[in-house]
Short mmCIF file of C-alpha atoms in Angstrom, two decimals:
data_model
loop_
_atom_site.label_atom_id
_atom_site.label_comp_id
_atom_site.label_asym_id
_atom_site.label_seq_id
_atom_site.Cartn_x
_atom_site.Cartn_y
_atom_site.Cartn_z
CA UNK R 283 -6.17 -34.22 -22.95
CA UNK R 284 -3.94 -34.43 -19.80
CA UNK R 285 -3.57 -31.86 -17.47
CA UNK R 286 -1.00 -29.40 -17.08
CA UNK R 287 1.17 -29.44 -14.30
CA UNK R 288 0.98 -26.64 -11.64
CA UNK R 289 4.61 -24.89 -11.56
CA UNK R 290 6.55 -24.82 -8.12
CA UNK R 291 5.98 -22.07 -5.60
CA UNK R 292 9.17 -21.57 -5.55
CA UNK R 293 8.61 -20.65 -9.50
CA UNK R 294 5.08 -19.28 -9.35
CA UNK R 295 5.31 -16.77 -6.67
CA UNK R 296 8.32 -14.81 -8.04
CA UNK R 297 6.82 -14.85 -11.58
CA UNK R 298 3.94 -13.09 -10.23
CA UNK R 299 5.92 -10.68 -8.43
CA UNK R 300 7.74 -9.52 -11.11
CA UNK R 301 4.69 -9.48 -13.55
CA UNK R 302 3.38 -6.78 -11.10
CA UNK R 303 6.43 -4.65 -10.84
CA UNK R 304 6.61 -5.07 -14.74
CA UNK R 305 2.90 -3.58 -15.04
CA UNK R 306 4.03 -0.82 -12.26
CA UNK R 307 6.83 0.32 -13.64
CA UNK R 308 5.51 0.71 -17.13
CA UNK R 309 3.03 2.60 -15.81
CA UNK R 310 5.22 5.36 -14.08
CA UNK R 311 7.53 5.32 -17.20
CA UNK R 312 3.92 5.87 -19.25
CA UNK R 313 3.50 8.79 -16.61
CA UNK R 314 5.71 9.73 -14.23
CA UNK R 315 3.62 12.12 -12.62
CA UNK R 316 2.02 8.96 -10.92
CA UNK R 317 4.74 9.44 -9.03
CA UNK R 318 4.03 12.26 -7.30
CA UNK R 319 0.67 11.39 -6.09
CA UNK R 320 1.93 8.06 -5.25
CA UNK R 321 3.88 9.82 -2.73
CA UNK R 322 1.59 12.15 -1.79
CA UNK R 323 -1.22 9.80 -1.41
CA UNK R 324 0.08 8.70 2.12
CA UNK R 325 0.78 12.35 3.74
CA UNK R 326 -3.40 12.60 2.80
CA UNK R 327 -4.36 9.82 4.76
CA UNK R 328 -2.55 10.35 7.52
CA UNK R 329 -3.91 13.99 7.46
CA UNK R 330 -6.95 13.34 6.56
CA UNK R 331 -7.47 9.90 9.07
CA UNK R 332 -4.75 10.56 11.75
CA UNK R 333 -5.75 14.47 12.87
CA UNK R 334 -9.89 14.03 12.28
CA UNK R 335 -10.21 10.76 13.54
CA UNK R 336 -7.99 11.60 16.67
CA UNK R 337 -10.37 14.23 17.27
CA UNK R 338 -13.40 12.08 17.98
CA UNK R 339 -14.10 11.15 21.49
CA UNK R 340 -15.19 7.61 20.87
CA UNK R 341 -12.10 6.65 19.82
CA UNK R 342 -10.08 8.47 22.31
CA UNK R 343 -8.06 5.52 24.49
CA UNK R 344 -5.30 6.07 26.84
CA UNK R 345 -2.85 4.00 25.31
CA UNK R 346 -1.24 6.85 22.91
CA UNK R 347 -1.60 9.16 19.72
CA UNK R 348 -4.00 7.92 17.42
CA UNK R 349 -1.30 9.25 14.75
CA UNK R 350 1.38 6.93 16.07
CA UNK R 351 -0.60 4.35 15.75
CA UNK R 352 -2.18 4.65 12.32
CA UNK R 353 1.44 6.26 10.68
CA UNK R 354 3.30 2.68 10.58
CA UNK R 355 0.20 0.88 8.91
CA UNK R 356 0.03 4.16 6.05
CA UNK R 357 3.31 4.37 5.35
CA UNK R 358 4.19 0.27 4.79
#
């Protein structure tokens, strides 16, 4: 039996992409208060990670706020 060919990246790559989104979406129309804590999920790190961890002296460095540096990396 001869083996199928591999489809583009070009092809591939979006396919997957929208497979994902498909699978999201249906999930947040199955319940939309996902939503919400989807949303809310971030504000809890950066509470949670940002004002504890800037708190500890090991990691104290004078090169800035601890939350300026971890809000970019949460929030992408």
């Amino acid at each position: 039996m001869p083996e199928r060919a591999r489809p583009s990246p070009w092809i591939a790559y979006p396919t997957a992409v929208l497979a994902v989104a498909d699978g999201e979406i249906r999930k947040l129309v199955h319940d939309p208060s996902e939503l919400f804590s989807r949303a809310l999920q971030p504000a809890i790190w950066l509470i949670l990670f940002g004002e504890v961890m800037a708190r500890v002296r090991g990691l104290a460095s004078d090169t800035g706020d601890y939350l300026a540096f971890l809000a970019p990396g949460v929030l992408a």
